[in-house]
């Protein structure tokens, strides 16, 4: 049977990206295209739309660990008016399970019409569909830097106000989980990043253009080394 969907991994500098890309291909049973090292998230997403052959395609981050039980043949196409579906992912450090870092099914045409938002995919036209199903784990703790960056970016965006319509109480609960602590390798860096991300959001509220820095890899790396010294960014 002819495949209905392409699959793409977007990776930047994640130490385990090669292994996770191979895992995606093995579990999905189909070739997974890969874009690596593209500077700027908006540009990376737009380029993803140009490497696929189908209107709808699966999109995974470079730190996403697909669950072995995920069944590609069971994936239903997006309904009319829906631009993206997001499966939930487990956070291995704080136990949260929600759309952060999750697998996505997305329309190529929607990416080509991407608007402006700090959380880039929140600017897609059409509706976003969140499913209760868990597709895997977001392996954010591949190095001290990657753990810190995950906490920093997510909590800065949650503190700023979710662009997906999440209510303030739910956002506050997630910030509390990120900042309270965690278990696992480099968990302390994720917690530090989360707390610093909340502080950054308060700082950026007075200069909203600063929020664009959340999508600037060089700025994030500099912010990390400035606050934490020369920790091993690559693990």
mmCIF file of C-alpha atoms in Angstrom:
data_model
loop_
_atom_site.group_PDB
_atom_site.id
_atom_site.type_symbol
_atom_site.label_atom_id
_atom_site.label_comp_id
_atom_site.label_asym_id
_atom_site.label_seq_id
_atom_site.Cartn_x
_atom_site.Cartn_y
_atom_site.Cartn_z
ATOM 1 C CA UNK A 1 0.000 0.000 0.000
ATOM 2 C CA UNK A 2 1.327 3.431 -0.906
ATOM 3 C CA UNK A 3 2.340 5.535 2.107
ATOM 4 C CA UNK A 4 0.024 8.409 2.996
ATOM 5 C CA UNK A 5 2.663 10.375 4.872
ATOM 6 C CA UNK A 6 6.314 11.321 4.726
ATOM 7 C CA UNK A 7 8.349 11.518 7.938
ATOM 8 C CA UNK A 8 10.986 14.124 8.780
ATOM 9 C CA UNK A 9 13.366 14.607 11.698
ATOM 10 C CA UNK A 10 14.553 18.125 12.495
ATOM 11 C CA UNK A 11 17.836 18.006 14.394
ATOM 12 C CA UNK A 12 20.316 20.719 15.257
ATOM 13 C CA UNK A 13 23.082 19.645 17.657
ATOM 14 C CA UNK A 14 21.514 16.860 19.738
ATOM 15 C CA UNK A 15 24.168 14.235 20.636
ATOM 16 C CA UNK A 16 21.776 11.297 20.181
ATOM 17 C CA UNK A 17 20.099 12.509 16.994
ATOM 18 C CA UNK A 18 21.727 9.886 14.744
ATOM 19 C CA UNK A 19 20.545 7.033 16.957
ATOM 20 C CA UNK A 20 17.057 8.486 17.346
ATOM 21 C CA UNK A 21 16.777 8.992 13.589
ATOM 22 C CA UNK A 22 17.651 5.322 13.054
ATOM 23 C CA UNK A 23 15.083 4.367 15.688
ATOM 24 C CA UNK A 24 12.382 6.393 13.932
ATOM 25 C CA UNK A 25 13.055 4.588 10.668
ATOM 26 C CA UNK A 26 13.066 1.188 12.331
ATOM 27 C CA UNK A 27 9.768 1.654 14.192
ATOM 28 C CA UNK A 28 7.932 3.485 11.417
ATOM 29 C CA UNK A 29 9.185 1.005 8.838
ATOM 30 C CA UNK A 30 9.778 3.757 6.308
ATOM 31 C CA UNK A 31 12.618 6.117 5.363
ATOM 32 C CA UNK A 32 12.701 9.255 7.512
ATOM 33 C CA UNK A 33 14.088 12.382 5.879
ATOM 34 C CA UNK A 34 16.319 14.577 7.983
ATOM 35 C CA UNK A 35 17.166 18.254 8.151
ATOM 36 C CA UNK A 36 20.176 18.896 10.372
ATOM 37 C CA UNK A 37 21.840 22.059 11.593
ATOM 38 C CA UNK A 38 19.475 24.581 10.011
ATOM 39 C CA UNK A 39 19.827 27.900 11.823
ATOM 40 C CA UNK A 40 16.513 29.372 12.918
ATOM 41 C CA UNK A 41 13.446 27.333 13.790
ATOM 42 C CA UNK A 42 11.116 29.142 11.415
ATOM 43 C CA UNK A 43 13.511 28.517 8.527
ATOM 44 C CA UNK A 44 13.908 24.854 9.514
ATOM 45 C CA UNK A 45 10.155 24.279 9.547
ATOM 46 C CA UNK A 46 9.707 25.980 6.199
ATOM 47 C CA UNK A 47 12.493 23.897 4.682
ATOM 48 C CA UNK A 48 10.824 20.759 6.022
ATOM 49 C CA UNK A 49 7.817 21.597 3.871
ATOM 50 C CA UNK A 50 10.053 21.567 0.802
ATOM 51 C CA UNK A 51 11.720 18.171 1.313
ATOM 52 C CA UNK A 52 8.523 16.114 1.559
ATOM 53 C CA UNK A 53 6.517 14.538 -1.242
ATOM 54 C CA UNK A 54 3.138 14.384 0.532
ATOM 55 C CA UNK A 55 0.832 17.123 1.785
ATOM 56 C CA UNK A 56 0.778 15.609 5.291
ATOM 57 C CA UNK A 57 3.911 14.411 7.065
ATOM 58 C CA UNK A 58 5.139 13.321 10.473
ATOM 59 C CA UNK A 59 7.600 15.680 12.128
ATOM 60 C CA UNK A 60 9.920 14.668 14.979
ATOM 61 C CA UNK A 61 12.485 16.692 16.904
ATOM 62 C CA UNK A 62 16.093 15.555 17.214
ATOM 63 C CA UNK A 63 15.530 14.531 20.839
ATOM 64 C CA UNK A 64 12.322 12.546 20.326
ATOM 65 C CA UNK A 65 12.341 8.843 21.258
ATOM 66 C CA UNK A 66 9.477 7.172 19.395
ATOM 67 C CA UNK A 67 7.651 4.480 21.380
ATOM 68 C CA UNK A 68 8.082 0.970 19.983
ATOM 69 C CA UNK A 69 4.314 0.456 19.954
ATOM 70 C CA UNK A 70 3.617 3.469 17.719
ATOM 71 C CA UNK A 71 1.852 2.151 14.622
ATOM 72 C CA UNK A 72 2.115 4.237 11.469
ATOM 73 C CA UNK A 73 -0.705 2.362 9.670
ATOM 74 C CA UNK A 74 -3.106 3.442 12.437
ATOM 75 C CA UNK A 75 -2.460 7.158 11.893
ATOM 76 C CA UNK A 76 -5.512 8.895 10.450
ATOM 77 C CA UNK A 77 -5.065 11.826 8.044
ATOM 78 C CA UNK A 78 -5.808 15.318 9.305
ATOM 79 C CA UNK A 79 -9.388 16.442 8.891
ATOM 80 C CA UNK A 80 -10.276 19.484 6.803
ATOM 81 C CA UNK A 81 -9.390 22.680 8.641
ATOM 82 C CA UNK A 82 -6.814 20.992 10.897
ATOM 83 C CA UNK A 83 -3.229 22.032 10.181
ATOM 84 C CA UNK A 84 -1.439 19.961 12.811
ATOM 85 C CA UNK A 85 -1.956 17.061 15.222
ATOM 86 C CA UNK A 86 0.286 16.726 18.274
ATOM 87 C CA UNK A 87 0.845 13.505 20.176
ATOM 88 C CA UNK A 88 1.895 13.771 23.812
ATOM 89 C CA UNK A 89 5.420 12.970 25.012
ATOM 90 C CA UNK A 90 6.849 11.991 28.385
ATOM 91 C CA UNK A 91 9.368 14.252 30.055
ATOM 92 C CA UNK A 92 11.936 11.877 31.629
ATOM 93 C CA UNK A 93 13.035 14.335 34.325
ATOM 94 C CA UNK A 94 9.834 15.700 35.867
ATOM 95 C CA UNK A 95 7.197 13.194 34.745
ATOM 96 C CA UNK A 96 5.071 15.693 32.826
ATOM 97 C CA UNK A 97 3.149 14.267 29.873
ATOM 98 C CA UNK A 98 1.832 16.788 27.359
ATOM 99 C CA UNK A 99 2.467 18.091 23.861
ATOM 100 C CA UNK A 100 5.915 19.494 24.615
ATOM 101 C CA UNK A 101 8.439 17.719 22.381
ATOM 102 C CA UNK A 102 5.768 15.436 20.963
ATOM 103 C CA UNK A 103 5.438 13.905 17.522
ATOM 104 C CA UNK A 104 3.452 15.958 15.014
ATOM 105 C CA UNK A 105 1.440 15.326 11.873
ATOM 106 C CA UNK A 106 1.473 18.530 9.877
ATOM 107 C CA UNK A 107 0.355 19.965 6.556
ATOM 108 C CA UNK A 108 3.009 21.108 4.103
ATOM 109 C CA UNK A 109 0.690 23.854 2.840
ATOM 110 C CA UNK A 110 0.201 25.169 6.389
ATOM 111 C CA UNK A 111 3.953 25.456 6.949
ATOM 112 C CA UNK A 112 4.232 27.472 3.760
ATOM 113 C CA UNK A 113 1.777 29.978 5.273
ATOM 114 C CA UNK A 114 3.454 30.136 8.685
ATOM 115 C CA UNK A 115 2.756 33.370 10.539
ATOM 116 C CA UNK A 116 4.637 34.982 13.425
ATOM 117 C CA UNK A 117 4.820 33.517 16.926
ATOM 118 C CA UNK A 118 7.540 32.865 19.491
ATOM 119 C CA UNK A 119 6.389 29.244 19.654
ATOM 120 C CA UNK A 120 6.765 28.976 15.894
ATOM 121 C CA UNK A 121 4.193 26.289 15.119
ATOM 122 C CA UNK A 122 1.528 28.164 17.067
ATOM 123 C CA UNK A 123 1.424 30.513 14.056
ATOM 124 C CA UNK A 124 0.111 27.859 11.680
ATOM 125 C CA UNK A 125 -3.167 28.697 9.949
ATOM 126 C CA UNK A 126 -6.104 26.475 10.806
ATOM 127 C CA UNK A 127 -6.753 24.427 13.925
ATOM 128 C CA UNK A 128 -4.279 22.451 16.011
ATOM 129 C CA UNK A 129 -5.457 19.068 17.291
ATOM 130 C CA UNK A 130 -4.026 17.586 20.500
ATOM 131 C CA UNK A 131 -4.444 13.860 21.007
ATOM 132 C CA UNK A 132 -4.357 12.100 24.383
ATOM 133 C CA UNK A 133 -2.172 9.332 22.965
ATOM 134 C CA UNK A 134 1.484 9.213 24.010
ATOM 135 C CA UNK A 135 3.874 8.691 21.098
ATOM 136 C CA UNK A 136 7.156 8.597 22.999
ATOM 137 C CA UNK A 137 9.623 10.434 25.222
ATOM 138 C CA UNK A 138 11.329 13.779 24.735
ATOM 139 C CA UNK A 139 14.976 13.071 25.612
ATOM 140 C CA UNK A 140 15.839 16.603 26.616
ATOM 141 C CA UNK A 141 18.715 15.619 28.905
ATOM 142 C CA UNK A 142 21.356 14.649 26.353
ATOM 143 C CA UNK A 143 23.856 17.093 27.896
ATOM 144 C CA UNK A 144 23.854 19.780 30.601
ATOM 145 C CA UNK A 145 23.245 22.420 27.945
ATOM 146 C CA UNK A 146 20.367 20.607 26.240
ATOM 147 C CA UNK A 147 18.637 20.007 29.584
ATOM 148 C CA UNK A 148 19.066 23.662 30.537
ATOM 149 C CA UNK A 149 17.865 24.903 27.146
ATOM 150 C CA UNK A 150 14.722 22.759 27.310
ATOM 151 C CA UNK A 151 13.755 24.129 30.713
ATOM 152 C CA UNK A 152 14.656 27.702 29.797
ATOM 153 C CA UNK A 153 12.728 27.867 26.526
ATOM 154 C CA UNK A 154 9.633 26.030 27.706
ATOM 155 C CA UNK A 155 9.212 27.928 30.966
ATOM 156 C CA UNK A 156 9.913 31.266 29.314
ATOM 157 C CA UNK A 157 7.113 30.554 26.842
ATOM 158 C CA UNK A 158 4.765 29.245 29.537
ATOM 159 C CA UNK A 159 5.413 32.310 31.712
ATOM 160 C CA UNK A 160 4.902 34.598 28.727
ATOM 161 C CA UNK A 161 1.526 33.003 28.019
ATOM 162 C CA UNK A 162 0.783 29.962 25.903
ATOM 163 C CA UNK A 163 0.133 30.674 22.237
ATOM 164 C CA UNK A 164 -1.985 27.503 22.029
ATOM 165 C CA UNK A 165 -4.697 28.848 24.320
ATOM 166 C CA UNK A 166 -3.628 27.010 27.488
ATOM 167 C CA UNK A 167 -5.212 28.621 30.546
ATOM 168 C CA UNK A 168 -3.057 30.355 33.155
ATOM 169 C CA UNK A 169 -3.711 27.746 35.850
ATOM 170 C CA UNK A 170 -2.506 24.895 33.652
ATOM 171 C CA UNK A 171 0.560 26.874 32.599
ATOM 172 C CA UNK A 172 1.337 27.608 36.260
ATOM 173 C CA UNK A 173 1.086 23.898 37.121
ATOM 174 C CA UNK A 174 3.568 23.021 34.393
ATOM 175 C CA UNK A 175 5.974 25.761 35.433
ATOM 176 C CA UNK A 176 5.767 24.461 39.005
ATOM 177 C CA UNK A 177 6.650 20.938 37.854
ATOM 178 C CA UNK A 178 9.583 22.146 35.744
ATOM 179 C CA UNK A 179 11.005 24.364 38.496
ATOM 180 C CA UNK A 180 10.393 22.144 41.540
ATOM 181 C CA UNK A 181 13.023 19.519 40.763
ATOM 182 C CA UNK A 182 13.524 16.334 38.834
ATOM 183 C CA UNK A 183 15.259 12.992 38.685
ATOM 184 C CA UNK A 184 17.686 11.712 36.090
ATOM 185 C CA UNK A 185 20.872 12.747 34.355
ATOM 186 C CA UNK A 186 21.348 16.526 34.182
ATOM 187 C CA UNK A 187 18.000 17.141 35.906
ATOM 188 C CA UNK A 188 19.524 19.995 37.903
ATOM 189 C CA UNK A 189 20.320 21.840 34.681
ATOM 190 C CA UNK A 190 16.729 21.529 33.466
ATOM 191 C CA UNK A 191 15.516 22.957 36.780
ATOM 192 C CA UNK A 192 18.007 25.838 36.614
ATOM 193 C CA UNK A 193 16.980 26.549 33.046
ATOM 194 C CA UNK A 194 13.307 26.503 33.968
ATOM 195 C CA UNK A 195 13.786 28.986 36.796
ATOM 196 C CA UNK A 196 15.950 31.229 34.642
ATOM 197 C CA UNK A 197 13.369 31.023 31.862
ATOM 198 C CA UNK A 198 10.655 32.371 34.160
ATOM 199 C CA UNK A 199 12.939 35.247 35.169
ATOM 200 C CA UNK A 200 13.733 35.914 31.509
ATOM 201 C CA UNK A 201 10.014 36.092 30.659
ATOM 202 C CA UNK A 202 9.528 38.771 33.305
ATOM 203 C CA UNK A 203 12.539 40.659 31.918
ATOM 204 C CA UNK A 204 11.334 40.322 28.313
ATOM 205 C CA UNK A 205 7.832 41.508 29.209
ATOM 206 C CA UNK A 206 9.356 45.002 29.251
ATOM 207 C CA UNK A 207 11.059 44.438 25.880
ATOM 208 C CA UNK A 208 8.981 41.870 23.944
ATOM 209 C CA UNK A 209 11.461 41.640 21.063
ATOM 210 C CA UNK A 210 13.712 39.707 23.450
ATOM 211 C CA UNK A 211 11.389 36.701 23.170
ATOM 212 C CA UNK A 212 12.707 36.144 19.643
ATOM 213 C CA UNK A 213 16.010 35.127 21.262
ATOM 214 C CA UNK A 214 14.340 31.890 22.363
ATOM 215 C CA UNK A 215 14.717 30.697 18.764
ATOM 216 C CA UNK A 216 18.356 31.791 18.398
ATOM 217 C CA UNK A 217 20.718 28.841 19.087
ATOM 218 C CA UNK A 218 23.843 31.005 19.373
ATOM 219 C CA UNK A 219 22.194 33.339 21.888
ATOM 220 C CA UNK A 220 20.927 30.406 23.964
ATOM 221 C CA UNK A 221 24.374 28.779 24.065
ATOM 222 C CA UNK A 222 25.938 32.089 25.107
ATOM 223 C CA UNK A 223 23.320 32.585 27.816
ATOM 224 C CA UNK A 224 24.053 29.107 29.174
ATOM 225 C CA UNK A 225 27.830 29.469 29.250
ATOM 226 C CA UNK A 226 27.514 32.958 30.718
ATOM 227 C CA UNK A 227 25.555 31.630 33.674
ATOM 228 C CA UNK A 228 27.032 28.178 34.107
ATOM 229 C CA UNK A 229 30.621 28.436 32.925
ATOM 230 C CA UNK A 230 32.119 26.169 30.301
ATOM 231 C CA UNK A 231 29.980 23.112 31.019
ATOM 232 C CA UNK A 232 30.225 20.366 28.396
ATOM 233 C CA UNK A 233 27.603 21.538 25.920
ATOM 234 C CA UNK A 234 27.801 18.276 24.002
ATOM 235 C CA UNK A 235 27.641 16.052 27.104
#
